[in-house]
N, CA and C atoms as an extended XYZ file, in Angstrom:
417
Properties=species:S:1:pos:R:3:atomname:S:1:resname:S:1:resid:I:1 pbc="F F F"
N       176.360      161.298      134.893 N   MET     1
C       176.675      162.556      134.252 CA  MET     1
C       177.966      163.083      134.870 C   MET     1
N       178.934      163.403      134.010 N   ASN     2
C       180.188      163.913      134.546 CA  ASN     2
C       180.079      165.416      134.828 C   ASN     2
N       181.117      165.956      135.411 N   ARG     3
C       181.092      167.365      135.837 CA  ARG     3
C       180.919      168.311      134.650 C   ARG     3
N       181.594      168.034      133.551 N   LYS     4
C       181.492      168.900      132.378 CA  LYS     4
C       180.058      168.938      131.850 C   LYS     4
N       179.401      167.778      131.766 N   GLU     5
C       178.009      167.721      131.317 CA  GLU     5
C       177.097      168.462      132.282 C   GLU     5
N       177.353      168.300      133.597 N   ARG     6
C       176.539      168.964      134.606 CA  ARG     6
C       176.700      170.483      134.501 C   ARG     6
N       177.933      170.960      134.306 N   ASP     7
C       178.176      172.396      134.146 CA  ASP     7
C       177.473      172.919      132.904 C   ASP     7
N       177.500      172.144      131.811 N   TRP     8
C       176.823      172.556      130.584 CA  TRP     8
C       175.324      172.647      130.824 C   TRP     8
N       174.758      171.642      131.529 N   ASP     9
C       173.329      171.658      131.831 CA  ASP     9
C       172.956      172.870      132.667 C   ASP     9
N       173.792      173.208      133.660 N   MET    10
C       173.506      174.358      134.513 CA  MET    10
C       173.561      175.649      133.702 C   MET    10
N       174.540      175.767      132.798 N   ASN    11
C       174.635      176.960      131.958 CA  ASN    11
C       173.457      177.043      131.005 C   ASN    11
N       173.053      175.904      130.450 N   ASP    12
C       171.911      175.868      129.548 CA  ASP    12
C       170.640      176.273      130.288 C   ASP    12
N       170.470      175.766      131.501 N   ASP    13
C       169.309      176.098      132.323 CA  ASP    13
C       169.315      177.590      132.660 C   ASP    13
N       170.470      178.120      132.985 N   LYS    14
C       170.597      179.550      133.294 CA  LYS    14
C       170.222      180.390      132.082 C   LYS    14
N       170.665      179.963      130.898 N   ASP    15
C       170.327      180.674      129.663 CA  ASP    15
C       168.823      180.631      129.399 C   ASP    15
N       168.198      179.493      129.621 N   ARG    16
C       166.747      179.373      129.424 CA  ARG    16
C       165.987      180.295      130.371 C   ARG    16
N       166.421      180.341      131.628 N   LYS    17
C       165.769      181.216      132.603 CA  LYS    17
C       165.881      182.676      132.172 C   LYS    17
N       167.054      183.052      131.691 N   LYS    18
C       167.262      184.432      131.249 CA  LYS    18
C       166.397      184.748      130.026 C   LYS    18
N       166.380      183.844      129.047 N   ARG    19
C       165.560      184.064      127.856 CA  ARG    19
C       164.080      184.137      128.203 C   ARG    19
N       163.634      183.287      129.136 N   LEU    20
C       162.236      183.317      129.549 CA  LEU    20
C       161.899      184.638      130.233 C   LEU    20
N       162.783      185.105      131.113 N   ALA    21
C       162.536      186.373      131.817 CA  ALA    21
C       162.419      187.526      130.809 C   ALA    21
N       163.297      187.565      129.825 N   LEU    22
C       163.227      188.611      128.798 CA  LEU    22
C       161.946      188.490      127.979 C   LEU    22
N       161.599      187.290      127.605 N   TYR    23
C       160.381      187.030      126.837 CA  TYR    23
C       159.143      187.482      127.608 C   TYR    23
N       159.072      187.120      128.889 N   LEU    24
C       157.923      187.506      129.702 CA  LEU    24
C       157.852      189.020      129.880 C   LEU    24
N       159.009      189.661      130.009 N   GLY    25
C       159.034      191.117      130.103 CA  GLY    25
C       158.486      191.773      128.846 C   GLY    25
N       158.890      191.257      127.687 N   GLU    26
C       158.370      191.783      126.408 CA  GLU    26
C       156.868      191.567      126.306 C   GLU    26
N       156.409      190.388      126.701 N   LYS    27
C       154.984      190.079      126.617 CA  LYS    27
C       154.168      190.907      127.603 C   LYS    27
N       154.756      191.238      128.753 N   HIS    28
C       154.078      192.105      129.716 CA  HIS    28
C       153.852      193.486      129.086 C   HIS    28
N       154.868      193.999      128.406 N   LEU    29
C       154.713      195.291      127.727 CA  LEU    29
C       153.654      195.215      126.624 C   LEU    29
N       153.637      194.118      125.877 N   GLU    30
C       152.599      193.939      124.853 CA  GLU    30
C       151.213      193.896      125.489 C   GLU    30
N       151.102      193.242      126.633 N   TYR    31
C       149.832      193.175      127.357 CA  TYR    31
C       149.362      194.586      127.720 C   TYR    31
N       150.277      195.386      128.224 N   ILE    32
C       149.940      196.764      128.597 CA  ILE    32
C       149.513      197.569      127.370 C   ILE    32
N       150.284      197.467      126.287 N   ASN    33
C       150.041      198.305      125.110 CA  ASN    33
C       148.936      197.815      124.189 C   ASN    33
N       148.699      196.513      124.165 N   GLN    34
C       147.753      195.979      123.187 CA  GLN    34
C       146.490      195.373      123.792 C   GLN    34
N       146.515      195.055      125.072 N   VAL    35
C       145.358      194.394      125.678 CA  VAL    35
C       144.601      195.340      126.608 C   VAL    35
N       145.298      195.879      127.620 N   VAL    36
C       144.586      196.693      128.610 CA  VAL    36
C       144.710      198.198      128.384 C   VAL    36
N       145.712      198.624      127.625 N   HIS    37
C       145.915      200.046      127.285 CA  HIS    37
C       146.023      200.935      128.518 C   HIS    37
N       146.692      200.425      129.537 N   ARG    38
C       146.929      201.169      130.779 CA  ARG    38
C       148.048      200.451      131.522 C   ARG    38
N       148.639      201.093      132.521 N   PRO    39
C       149.646      200.375      133.313 CA  PRO    39
C       149.042      199.142      133.980 C   PRO    39
N       149.824      198.083      134.075 N   ALA    40
C       149.366      196.843      134.703 CA  ALA    40
C       150.525      196.248      135.497 C   ALA    40
N       150.233      195.854      136.713 N   SER    41
C       151.263      195.280      137.579 CA  SER    41
C       151.677      193.892      137.092 C   SER    41
N       152.807      193.435      137.615 N   GLN    42
C       153.250      192.073      137.310 CA  GLN    42
C       152.253      191.059      137.850 C   GLN    42
N       151.668      191.345      139.002 N   ALA    43
C       150.685      190.427      139.574 CA  ALA    43
C       149.453      190.311      138.676 C   ALA    43
N       149.000      191.437      138.141 N   GLU    44
C       147.849      191.409      137.230 CA  GLU    44
C       148.179      190.600      135.981 C   GLU    44
N       149.373      190.830      135.437 N   PHE    45
C       149.796      190.103      134.244 CA  PHE    45
C       149.892      188.606      134.539 C   PHE    45
N       150.436      188.260      135.707 N   ALA    46
C       150.550      186.845      136.097 CA  ALA    46
C       149.177      186.186      136.142 C   ALA    46
N       148.223      186.867      136.738 N   LEU    47
C       146.872      186.308      136.822 CA  LEU    47
C       146.246      186.181      135.443 C   LEU    47
N       146.514      187.139      134.555 N   TRP    48
C       146.018      187.057      133.182 CA  TRP    48
C       146.624      185.850      132.472 C   TRP    48
N       147.894      185.572      132.783 N   LEU    49
C       148.559      184.398      132.207 CA  LEU    49
C       148.015      183.090      132.775 C   LEU    49
N       147.430      183.161      133.957 N   GLY    50
C       146.914      181.951      134.589 CA  GLY    50
C       147.882      181.321      135.565 C   GLY    50
N       148.846      182.117      136.068 N   VAL    51
C       149.797      181.597      137.049 CA  VAL    51
C       149.763      182.446      138.304 C   VAL    51
N       150.202      181.861      139.377 N   ASN    52
C       150.293      182.536      140.657 CA  ASN    52
C       151.313      183.681      140.547 C   ASN    52
N       151.030      184.855      141.109 N   PRO    53
C       151.992      185.962      141.047 CA  PRO    53
C       153.368      185.615      141.626 C   PRO    53
N       153.417      184.791      142.668 N   GLN    54
C       154.715      184.400      143.229 CA  GLN    54
C       155.499      183.526      142.239 C   GLN    54
N       154.796      182.666      141.539 N   THR    55
C       155.443      181.850      140.512 CA  THR    55
C       155.994      182.741      139.418 C   THR    55
N       155.189      183.707      138.994 N   TYR    56
C       155.624      184.643      137.950 CA  TYR    56
C       156.870      185.408      138.402 C   TYR    56
N       156.894      185.829      139.647 N   THR    57
C       158.061      186.554      140.170 CA  THR    57
C       159.314      185.690      140.092 C   THR    57
N       159.187      184.401      140.453 N   ARG    58
C       160.341      183.492      140.353 CA  ARG    58
C       160.809      183.356      138.905 C   ARG    58
N       159.861      183.352      137.970 N   LEU    59
C       160.226      183.216      136.558 CA  LEU    59
C       160.954      184.450      136.046 C   LEU    59
N       160.432      185.640      136.342 N   ILE    60
C       161.066      186.852      135.797 CA  ILE    60
C       162.358      187.216      136.521 C   ILE    60
N       162.539      186.691      137.730 N   ASN    61
C       163.789      186.919      138.447 CA  ASN    61
C       164.820      185.829      138.170 C   ASN    61
N       164.521      184.971      137.191 N   GLU    62
C       165.425      183.916      136.730 CA  GLU    62
C       165.771      182.902      137.816 C   GLU    62
N       164.820      182.653      138.724 N   HIS    63
C       165.035      181.675      139.785 CA  HIS    63
C       164.563      180.283      139.392 C   HIS    63
N       163.632      180.190      138.439 N   SER    64
C       163.113      178.878      138.069 CA  SER    64
C       162.533      178.911      136.665 C   SER    64
N       162.296      177.717      136.162 N   LEU    65
C       161.559      177.534      134.913 CA  LEU    65
C       160.191      176.982      135.281 C   LEU    65
N       159.183      177.223      134.457 N   PRO    66
C       157.848      176.754      134.819 CA  PRO    66
C       157.715      175.240      134.742 C   PRO    66
N       156.886      174.713      135.627 N   LYS    67
C       156.512      173.307      135.545 CA  LYS    67
C       155.399      173.196      134.512 C   LYS    67
N       155.099      171.985      134.107 N   LEU    68
C       154.091      171.768      133.080 CA  LEU    68
C       152.753      172.404      133.448 C   LEU    68
N       152.372      172.313      134.725 N   ALA    69
C       151.091      172.882      135.144 CA  ALA    69
C       151.031      174.389      134.916 C   ALA    69
N       152.183      175.065      134.915 N   ASN    70
C       152.217      176.501      134.685 CA  ASN    70
C       152.486      176.861      133.228 C   ASN    70
N       153.211      176.018      132.537 N   ILE    71
C       153.568      176.382      131.164 CA  ILE    71
C       152.375      176.272      130.213 C   ILE    71
N       151.449      175.376      130.493 N   ILE    72
C       150.298      175.220      129.603 CA  ILE    72
C       149.460      176.497      129.560 C   ILE    72
N       149.065      177.086      130.708 N   PRO    73
C       148.295      178.328      130.599 CA  PRO    73
C       149.109      179.478      130.011 C   PRO    73
N       150.420      179.505      130.280 N   ILE    74
C       151.259      180.556      129.696 CA  ILE    74
C       151.283      180.404      128.182 C   ILE    74
N       151.483      179.180      127.711 N   ALA    75
C       151.504      178.938      126.264 CA  ALA    75
C       150.144      179.223      125.630 C   ALA    75
N       149.066      178.955      126.360 N   ASP    76
C       147.726      179.277      125.851 CA  ASP    76
C       147.591      180.768      125.575 C   ASP    76
N       148.164      181.595      126.429 N   ARG    77
C       148.057      183.051      126.273 CA  ARG    77
C       149.101      183.625      125.320 C   ARG    77
N       150.339      183.116      125.413 N   LEU    78
C       151.447      183.755      124.702 CA  LEU    78
C       151.924      183.014      123.455 C   LEU    78
N       151.583      181.758      123.333 N   GLY    79
C       151.999      180.988      122.169 CA  GLY    79
C       152.941      179.857      122.543 C   GLY    79
N       153.050      178.870      121.657 N   PRO    80
C       153.815      177.664      121.970 CA  PRO    80
C       155.331      177.863      122.005 C   PRO    80
N       155.831      179.009      121.549 N   GLU    81
C       157.283      179.219      121.590 CA  GLU    81
C       157.820      179.218      123.019 C   GLU    81
N       156.964      179.425      124.004 N   VAL    82
C       157.407      179.379      125.396 CA  VAL    82
C       157.930      177.985      125.746 C   VAL    82
N       157.376      176.930      125.133 N   TYR    83
C       157.910      175.578      125.335 CA  TYR    83
C       159.356      175.505      124.861 C   TYR    83
N       159.624      176.085      123.698 N   ASP    84
C       160.974      176.054      123.137 CA  ASP    84
C       161.954      176.824      124.015 C   ASP    84
N       161.542      177.984      124.476 N   ILE    85
C       162.404      178.805      125.332 CA  ILE    85
C       162.790      178.035      126.591 C   ILE    85
N       161.841      177.311      127.150 N   CYS    86
C       162.066      176.577      128.398 CA  CYS    86
C       162.692      175.204      128.187 C   CYS    86
N       162.818      174.771      126.941 N   GLY    87
C       163.376      173.460      126.672 CA  GLY    87
C       162.445      172.325      127.056 C   GLY    87
N       161.148      172.599      126.993 N   ILE    88
C       160.135      171.596      127.326 CA  ILE    88
C       159.495      171.122      126.034 C   ILE    88
N       159.332      169.814      125.854 N   PRO    89
C       158.707      169.325      124.628 CA  PRO    89
C       157.308      169.915      124.464 C   PRO    89
N       157.012      170.324      123.246 N   ARG    90
C       155.676      170.847      122.963 CA  ARG    90
C       154.653      169.723      123.020 C   ARG    90
N       153.487      170.066      123.508 N   LEU    91
C       152.375      169.131      123.433 CA  LEU    91
C       151.762      169.326      122.059 C   LEU    91
N       151.636      168.264      121.324 N   VAL    92
C       151.273      168.366      119.916 CA  VAL    92
C       149.761      168.368      119.744 C   VAL    92
N       149.170      169.530      119.340 N   PRO    93
C       147.720      169.598      119.178 CA  PRO    93
C       147.167      168.679      118.100 C   PRO    93
N       148.003      168.202      117.196 N   SER    94
C       147.498      167.324      116.153 CA  SER    94
C       147.215      165.911      116.673 C   SER    94
N       147.781      165.590      117.828 N   ASP    95
C       147.519      164.297      118.420 CA  ASP    95
C       146.040      164.222      118.800 C   ASP    95
N       145.360      163.175      118.374 N   ARG    96
C       143.910      163.058      118.553 CA  ARG    96
C       143.484      163.164      120.015 C   ARG    96
N       144.152      162.440      120.895 N   ASP    97
C       143.778      162.475      122.305 CA  ASP    97
C       143.996      163.858      122.907 C   ASP    97
N       145.102      164.485      122.550 N   PHE    98
C       145.370      165.818      123.074 CA  PHE    98
C       144.344      166.815      122.560 C   PHE    98
N       143.941      166.662      121.315 N   GLN    99
C       142.932      167.566      120.758 CA  GLN    99
C       141.599      167.417      121.487 C   GLN    99
N       141.255      166.204      121.873 N   ILE   100
C       140.024      165.977      122.647 CA  ILE   100
C       140.107      166.719      123.980 C   ILE   100
N       141.264      166.632      124.628 N   VAL   101
C       141.448      167.350      125.896 CA  VAL   101
C       141.290      168.851      125.676 C   VAL   101
N       141.927      169.381      124.645 N   LEU   102
C       141.820      170.816      124.364 CA  LEU   102
C       140.380      171.224      124.096 C   LEU   102
N       139.663      170.425      123.327 N   ASP   103
C       138.278      170.753      122.989 CA  ASP   103
C       137.369      170.760      124.213 C   ASP   103
N       137.729      169.983      125.228 N   ASN   104
C       136.877      169.860      126.412 CA  ASN   104
C       137.460      170.521      127.658 C   ASN   104
N       138.578      171.201      127.522 N   TRP   105
C       139.269      171.826      128.658 CA  TRP   105
C       138.329      172.737      129.447 C   TRP   105
N       137.499      173.496      128.750 N   HIS   106
C       136.624      174.479      129.395 CA  HIS   106
C       135.564      173.842      130.309 C   HIS   106
N       135.258      172.578      130.123 N   ILE   107
C       134.225      171.953      130.964 CA  ILE   107
C       134.820      171.203      132.159 C   ILE   107
N       136.149      171.086      132.199 N   LEU   108
C       136.789      170.408      133.325 CA  LEU   108
C       136.796      171.317      134.547 C   LEU   108
N       136.655      170.725      135.712 N   SER   109
C       136.762      171.489      136.959 CA  SER   109
C       138.237      171.797      137.207 C   SER   109
N       138.489      172.713      138.107 N   GLY   110
C       139.866      173.038      138.468 CA  GLY   110
C       140.615      171.821      138.973 C   GLY   110
N       139.936      170.994      139.760 N   LYS   111
C       140.548      169.782      140.303 CA  LYS   111
C       140.904      168.808      139.164 C   LYS   111
N       140.013      168.662      138.201 N   GLU   112
C       140.266      167.759      137.063 CA  GLU   112
C       141.420      168.283      136.206 C   GLU   112
N       141.474      169.592      136.012 N   LYS   113
C       142.578      170.185      135.238 CA  LYS   113
C       143.909      169.924      135.928 C   LYS   113
N       143.969      170.166      137.244 N   ARG   114
C       145.209      169.943      137.993 CA  ARG   114
C       145.630      168.477      137.937 C   ARG   114
N       144.675      167.554      138.066 N   ALA   115
C       144.993      166.121      138.016 CA  ALA   115
C       145.552      165.747      136.641 C   ALA   115
N       144.942      166.269      135.593 N   LEU   116
C       145.416      165.991      134.245 CA  LEU   116
C       146.820      166.557      134.032 C   LEU   116
N       147.051      167.782      134.472 N   LEU   117
C       148.367      168.398      134.329 CA  LEU   117
C       149.421      167.652      135.136 C   LEU   117
N       149.065      167.195      136.333 N   ASP   118
C       149.999      166.408      137.138 CA  ASP   118
C       150.379      165.117      136.419 C   ASP   118
N       149.393      164.454      135.826 N   ASN   119
C       149.669      163.221      135.078 CA  ASN   119
C       150.550      163.490      133.872 C   ASN   119
N       150.273      164.542      133.128 N   LEU   120
C       151.100      164.892      131.968 CA  LEU   120
C       152.526      165.202      132.399 C   LEU   120
N       152.658      165.916      133.500 N   SER   121
C       153.983      166.252      134.009 CA  SER   121
C       154.772      164.998      134.356 C   SER   121
N       154.125      164.045      135.019 N   ARG   122
C       154.799      162.786      135.363 CA  ARG   122
C       155.211      162.011      134.114 C   ARG   122
N       154.364      162.005      133.102 N   ILE   123
C       154.685      161.303      131.850 CA  ILE   123
C       155.911      161.934      131.196 C   ILE   123
N       155.920      163.262      131.083 N   LEU   124
C       157.058      163.937      130.456 CA  LEU   124
C       158.337      163.754      131.265 C   LEU   124
N       158.248      163.809      132.578 N   GLU   125
C       159.423      163.583      133.413 CA  GLU   125
C       159.957      162.174      133.226 C   GLU   125
N       159.085      161.193      133.142 N   ALA   126
C       159.510      159.812      132.939 CA  ALA   126
C       160.202      159.656      131.593 C   ALA   126
N       159.674      160.324      130.560 N   LYS   127
C       160.308      160.251      129.245 CA  LYS   127
C       161.688      160.890      129.280 C   LYS   127
N       161.822      162.009      129.970 N   GLN   128
C       163.110      162.694      130.029 CA  GLN   128
C       164.138      161.882      130.793 C   GLN   128
N       163.718      161.168      131.829 N   GLU   129
C       164.639      160.342      132.592 CA  GLU   129
C       165.245      159.236      131.748 C   GLU   129
N       164.553      158.790      130.717 N   LYS   130
C       165.019      157.691      129.889 CA  LYS   130
C       166.001      158.142      128.812 C   LYS   130
N       166.107      159.447      128.581 N   LEU   131
C       166.986      159.942      127.536 CA  LEU   131
C       168.355      160.297      128.102 C   LEU   131
N       169.424      160.083      127.332 N   PRO   132
C       170.770      160.393      127.816 CA  PRO   132
C       171.011      161.897      127.863 C   PRO   132
N       171.842      162.319      128.784 N   ASN   133
C       172.320      163.704      128.880 CA  ASN   133
C       171.202      164.728      129.061 C   ASN   133
N       170.041      164.333      129.563 N   GLY   134
C       168.983      165.286      129.832 CA  GLY   134
C       168.356      165.908      128.605 C   GLY   134
N       168.540      165.285      127.436 N   ILE   135
C       167.936      165.821      126.220 CA  ILE   135
C       166.431      165.691      126.339 C   ILE   135
N       165.672      166.781      126.116 N   PRO   136
C       164.213      166.690      126.270 CA  PRO   136
C       163.599      165.668      125.332 C   PRO   136
N       162.626      164.963      125.835 N   ALA   137
C       161.905      163.989      125.030 CA  ALA   137
C       160.958      164.714      124.101 C   ALA   137
N       160.976      164.347      122.856 N   THR   138
C       160.026      164.908      121.894 CA  THR   138
C       159.433      163.782      121.079 C   THR   138
N       158.255      164.028      120.555 N   GLU   139
C       157.624      163.022      119.694 CA  GLU   139
C       157.215      163.668      118.410 C   GLU   139
């Protein structure tokens, strides 16, 4: 990757972080106004999303983008557009195997969920490594 491509990737990543922070801020306000009907801290909202409050702080302060293990619970609560904002390929619910996982997610232990998410993350990372110029892998 040459310097120009690297600079473009960094700017694109910066834009995604900014868009995600704005999106999460809007969704936090919706949570307050439509779900709990009272003031709610960022930590409370993070826990409702299913992510660690420190992770949420990094996201809203534009320091990082979520890893797959964090984006799945966020997308479960807020919708699949969070994948698009972050530039992460959507997991396709129409895929038979993925649908089986979704249907049985509630019976998996925390350890089993983490192992599955780690495996999915490795698969997506491997697919992205094979594509030129860091273009996200999609199917």
